[in-house]
XYZ file of C-alpha atoms in Angstrom:
349
model
C 1.978 0.462 -14.727
C 4.213 -2.242 -15.659
C 7.348 -2.747 -12.941
C 10.292 -4.770 -12.758
C 11.739 -5.650 -9.330
C 14.812 -3.453 -9.383
C 17.766 -3.371 -6.885
C 17.334 -0.386 -4.202
C 19.852 2.157 -3.922
C 19.524 4.783 -1.004
C 20.767 8.357 -0.589
C 20.892 11.792 0.614
C 22.140 14.671 3.158
C 20.764 17.926 3.607
C 20.429 20.606 6.277
C 17.820 23.251 6.419
C 16.404 25.467 9.244
C 13.650 24.108 11.049
C 10.649 25.213 12.160
C 7.162 23.807 13.035
C 7.279 20.253 11.025
C 6.952 16.724 11.568
C 10.609 15.803 12.491
C 11.761 13.357 15.123
C 10.539 14.948 18.580
C 13.202 16.852 20.202
C 14.117 16.834 23.934
C 11.597 19.062 26.156
C 12.929 22.298 27.301
C 12.785 22.819 31.053
C 10.212 25.281 32.026
C 10.270 27.741 35.238
C 7.604 26.474 38.128
C 5.602 29.351 39.128
C 2.801 29.693 41.549
C -0.293 31.520 40.054
C -4.048 31.824 40.683
C -6.834 29.584 38.956
C -7.552 31.740 36.275
C -4.037 32.722 35.068
C -3.454 29.003 35.090
C -6.385 28.714 32.731
C -5.001 31.510 30.741
C -1.749 30.254 30.375
C -3.256 26.559 29.703
C -5.313 28.200 26.725
C -2.427 29.929 25.627
C -0.152 26.606 25.675
C -2.998 24.812 23.886
C -3.159 27.081 21.363
C 0.634 27.700 20.621
C 0.838 23.715 20.364
C -2.008 23.842 17.784
C 0.039 26.367 15.654
C 3.123 23.830 16.234
C 1.514 20.954 15.427
C 0.577 17.713 17.540
C 2.699 14.965 18.828
C 1.922 11.351 17.322
C 3.471 8.312 15.895
C 3.906 7.623 12.275
C 2.881 3.918 11.215
C 6.491 2.924 11.679
C 6.234 3.794 15.428
C 8.226 6.852 14.804
C 7.937 9.749 17.076
C 6.396 12.825 14.925
C 4.594 16.146 15.144
C 1.871 16.356 12.375
C 1.371 19.734 11.138
C -0.971 21.875 12.431
C -2.368 22.647 8.798
C -1.296 20.577 5.913
C -1.284 22.452 2.272
C 1.937 20.633 0.470
C 2.061 17.057 0.599
C 4.959 14.668 -0.841
C 3.597 11.677 -1.244
C 6.402 8.487 -1.922
C 4.202 5.538 -2.587
C 1.517 4.808 -5.494
C -0.444 3.353 -2.785
C -0.830 6.411 -1.012
C -0.690 8.894 -3.993
C -3.731 7.011 -5.328
C -5.555 7.299 -1.849
C -4.704 10.754 -1.682
C -6.498 11.647 -5.003
C -9.626 9.615 -3.559
C -10.407 11.284 -0.637
C -9.958 14.732 -2.380
C -6.505 16.032 -1.509
C -4.969 15.722 -5.188
C -4.329 19.529 -5.136
C -2.549 19.451 -2.025
C 0.391 17.244 -3.609
C 3.163 19.129 -4.772
C 5.197 16.258 -5.764
C 5.463 12.084 -6.359
C 7.471 9.251 -6.514
C 7.982 8.184 -10.055
C 5.963 4.868 -9.365
C 2.815 7.245 -9.134
C 3.539 8.345 -12.762
C -0.053 6.461 -13.537
C -1.725 9.130 -11.258
C -0.030 11.914 -12.705
C -2.658 13.473 -15.165
C -5.154 13.470 -12.036
C -2.309 16.202 -10.376
C -0.591 19.343 -11.385
C 0.978 19.667 -14.820
C 4.377 18.660 -14.625
C 4.534 17.603 -11.056
C 7.924 16.871 -9.601
C 8.726 13.317 -9.452
C 11.586 11.439 -7.120
C 13.070 8.316 -6.573
C 11.275 6.865 -3.500
C 15.054 5.032 -2.562
C 16.981 7.897 -3.644
C 15.631 11.264 -3.630
C 17.088 14.535 -3.914
C 16.497 15.784 -1.102
C 17.782 19.259 -1.519
C 14.898 19.558 -3.905
C 12.388 17.619 -2.375
C 12.617 20.307 0.431
C 13.014 23.291 -1.540
C 9.202 22.100 -2.259
C 8.492 23.238 1.594
C 6.097 20.277 1.976
C 4.114 20.143 5.303
C 4.460 16.495 5.123
C 5.851 13.522 3.252
C 4.393 10.123 2.988
C 7.087 7.214 2.531
C 6.780 3.536 2.426
C 8.985 0.619 3.759
C 10.583 0.436 0.583
C 12.741 4.009 1.122
C 14.306 1.990 3.898
C 15.775 -1.016 2.108
C 19.371 -1.570 3.221
C 18.279 -0.222 6.885
C 19.283 3.098 5.969
C 16.666 6.224 5.734
C 16.544 7.704 2.517
C 14.724 10.999 3.908
C 17.108 11.504 6.686
C 17.933 14.872 5.200
C 14.419 15.929 4.927
C 13.921 14.880 8.418
C 16.953 16.895 9.651
C 15.423 19.562 7.867
C 12.249 19.923 9.884
C 9.911 18.556 7.558
C 7.260 15.984 8.582
C 8.346 12.418 7.112
C 5.599 10.270 8.045
C 6.403 6.593 7.376
C 4.007 3.361 6.266
C 5.869 0.218 6.123
C 4.611 -2.570 4.131
C 1.298 -3.697 5.440
C 0.930 -7.235 6.264
C -3.117 -7.521 6.745
C -6.202 -5.964 5.529
C -6.794 -4.384 8.736
C -3.126 -2.680 8.685
C -4.137 -1.411 5.522
C -7.468 -0.180 6.902
C -5.262 1.469 9.728
C -2.796 2.840 7.187
C -5.562 4.755 5.715
C -6.932 6.355 8.527
C -3.943 7.447 9.833
C -3.021 9.250 6.375
C -6.420 10.853 6.851
C -6.018 12.117 10.655
C -2.387 13.252 9.613
C -3.644 15.641 7.046
C -6.878 16.629 8.856
C -9.452 14.901 6.246
C -10.724 12.004 8.780
C -13.791 12.195 7.584
C -13.301 11.589 3.962
C -10.726 8.728 4.801
C -13.335 7.136 7.563
C -16.125 6.894 4.664
C -13.630 5.032 2.380
C -12.364 2.741 5.281
C -16.082 2.074 6.403
C -16.701 0.883 3.254
C -13.608 -0.996 2.752
C -14.565 -3.048 5.625
C -18.152 -3.442 4.927
C -16.865 -4.810 1.487
C -14.491 -7.162 3.288
C -17.448 -8.437 5.596
C -19.757 -8.817 2.551
C -17.012 -11.245 0.732
C -16.657 -13.200 4.048
C -20.178 -13.676 4.407
C -20.630 -14.907 0.961
C -17.289 -17.233 1.733
C -19.078 -18.928 4.534
C -21.175 -21.123 2.071
C -18.468 -22.131 -0.111
C -17.223 -25.955 0.509
C -15.366 -26.085 -2.765
C -11.921 -24.683 -1.278
C -10.002 -24.387 -4.563
C -6.370 -24.485 -4.035
C -4.789 -21.227 -5.692
C -0.976 -20.497 -6.527
C -0.479 -16.744 -6.923
C 2.447 -15.686 -9.666
C 3.666 -12.232 -8.606
C 6.818 -13.115 -11.046
C 6.987 -15.430 -13.521
C 10.361 -18.174 -13.685
C 12.792 -17.093 -16.482
C 16.232 -17.917 -17.273
C 17.483 -15.291 -15.014
C 15.548 -15.733 -12.242
C 14.074 -19.319 -12.593
C 11.750 -19.153 -9.639
C 8.320 -17.911 -8.980
C 7.777 -14.886 -6.339
C 4.747 -15.963 -4.075
C 3.569 -15.584 -0.839
C 2.378 -17.483 2.831
C 0.819 -16.149 5.803
C 0.993 -12.784 7.434
C 0.540 -10.912 4.087
C -2.804 -9.014 2.852
C -2.746 -11.158 -0.520
C -3.109 -14.126 1.415
C -5.787 -12.796 3.284
C -7.652 -11.989 0.384
C -7.758 -15.364 -1.293
C -8.699 -16.893 2.222
C -11.355 -14.215 2.306
C -13.134 -15.563 -0.939
C -13.217 -18.759 0.341
C -10.564 -20.325 -1.373
C -7.098 -21.799 -0.089
C -3.297 -20.310 -0.972
C -1.238 -23.137 -2.049
C 1.468 -21.937 -0.375
C -0.334 -20.543 2.893
C 1.684 -22.804 5.188
C 4.705 -20.845 4.849
C 5.747 -17.439 6.328
C 5.523 -13.958 4.093
C 7.176 -13.476 0.751
C 8.852 -16.185 -0.356
C 10.298 -17.986 -3.515
C 9.289 -21.421 -4.670
C 11.044 -23.682 -7.606
C 8.828 -24.726 -10.679
C 9.403 -27.998 -9.468
C 7.929 -26.984 -5.894
C 4.952 -25.358 -7.851
C 4.059 -28.142 -10.231
C 3.914 -30.710 -7.210
C 1.508 -28.425 -5.358
C -0.883 -29.119 -8.558
C -2.903 -25.653 -7.808
C -6.413 -25.826 -8.866
C -6.111 -22.066 -9.944
C -3.277 -20.015 -11.187
C -3.748 -16.016 -10.596
C -1.060 -13.665 -11.602
C -0.922 -9.678 -11.519
C 2.591 -9.716 -13.944
C 2.245 -7.190 -16.166
C 5.890 -6.641 -17.224
C 5.044 -9.001 -20.292
C 2.585 -9.412 -22.522
C -0.048 -11.852 -22.017
C 1.547 -13.535 -18.968
C -1.704 -15.796 -18.583
C -0.614 -17.465 -22.034
C 3.049 -17.545 -21.099
C 1.589 -19.617 -18.061
C -0.697 -21.791 -20.087
C 2.006 -22.755 -22.595
C 4.997 -23.248 -19.966
C 6.626 -26.769 -20.542
C 6.203 -29.337 -17.585
C 2.914 -27.940 -16.775
C 0.577 -30.022 -19.038
C -0.535 -31.993 -15.797
C -1.411 -29.330 -13.292
C -5.147 -29.008 -12.958
C -5.295 -25.689 -13.148
C -3.822 -25.684 -16.997
C -5.482 -28.992 -17.852
C -9.346 -26.941 -16.586
C -7.612 -23.554 -18.249
C -8.119 -21.924 -14.706
C -5.557 -19.130 -15.117
C -6.062 -15.905 -14.606
C -4.780 -12.279 -14.239
C -5.711 -9.680 -11.846
C -5.152 -5.991 -11.730
C -1.436 -5.580 -11.016
C -1.810 -1.744 -9.334
C -5.153 -2.743 -7.432
C -3.033 -5.943 -5.792
C 0.100 -4.228 -5.493
C -0.705 -1.132 -3.983
C -1.991 -1.332 -0.169
C -5.014 0.823 -0.065
C -8.521 0.538 -0.323
C -8.396 -1.042 -4.166
C -7.290 -4.304 -3.258
C -10.705 -4.607 -2.672
C -11.075 -4.465 -6.807
C -8.461 -7.228 -6.884
C -10.333 -9.265 -4.520
C -13.485 -9.093 -6.283
C -11.722 -9.917 -9.491
C -10.132 -13.113 -8.139
C -13.866 -13.986 -6.425
C -15.373 -13.678 -9.590
C -12.628 -15.644 -11.718
C -12.831 -18.603 -9.069
C -16.378 -18.560 -7.849
C -18.514 -16.933 -10.677
C -21.616 -18.150 -9.429
C -21.056 -17.581 -5.992
C -19.816 -13.785 -6.555
C -22.122 -13.028 -9.746
C -24.032 -10.062 -8.129
C -21.402 -8.487 -6.145
C -20.071 -5.080 -6.994
C -16.920 -3.348 -6.789
C -17.530 0.313 -4.901
C -13.878 1.202 -5.683
C -13.550 -0.014 -9.401
C -12.656 2.834 -11.874
C -12.863 2.745 -15.521
C -9.150 2.265 -15.648
C -9.537 -1.047 -13.549
C -8.527 -4.380 -15.247
C -11.566 -6.199 -16.029
């Protein structure tokens, strides 16, 4: 799946009558206080609980928005490929009635001709017409400070926002939250438990690694249009992945997502260069033959590797795929016998 970084546009305005759904919580309606018998109280309490179950459960999404989760989820719209893939993995593919355009790689596992929407500028009218029980969105949908799904929220639809996860723990919490939101807690927890076990095993192996290879991770390659390298520092899950396998992120002293110049990168002299760039052919060879990099240790040793773009870019359990790919590339002996429980035939080798 090839991607380029593009400007993000946000739009949408629509209204529809709202029933039981997952919009922002309305103000509570005052209730009359009455005196009654204990048995009547119990009956009223049970009736209220039944009514609450039918209408949904008060909760918060991963962005901290107050929402009401539907009592039952039969129709899901997924507006992020990481969520789409996770929903398929836990067995919810038959519930997905629409996806974002970036999830097209998984469309063959969903209903034929499934509707696709722009995650930054969805057609809210068509989206609402699908009558979903819940819409999962990502932080990408709020770029620019606007809510691309405000009209859907106003229509009473459950919009469950999942911001970009800065840590491996946050990714686990996202997956748990998705499972809880659609009533598939058991299926989600099984994957999350395996995910946590794999991270623990990787970290156990890394304790014995004393050769801390310095890694430069290139999310973008420098070009005439964009001469910098897009990468990351601490407080990102990719930084945690590098640290977990026993290596050192060469830009780990900086904060979050960053851009550095070629001159800065060359001066850092990385031992290893990792890239997940797939918007050009043979990114590894482009890096190997870049002028001015001849004396960089990674270039001299041929230590330039590609890891699967979807696995590394999409925060779900498949980041383990990317982590194991990196581990085997950087420390082939130490991780030679390590198996990946989440790898599929579609993952890059």
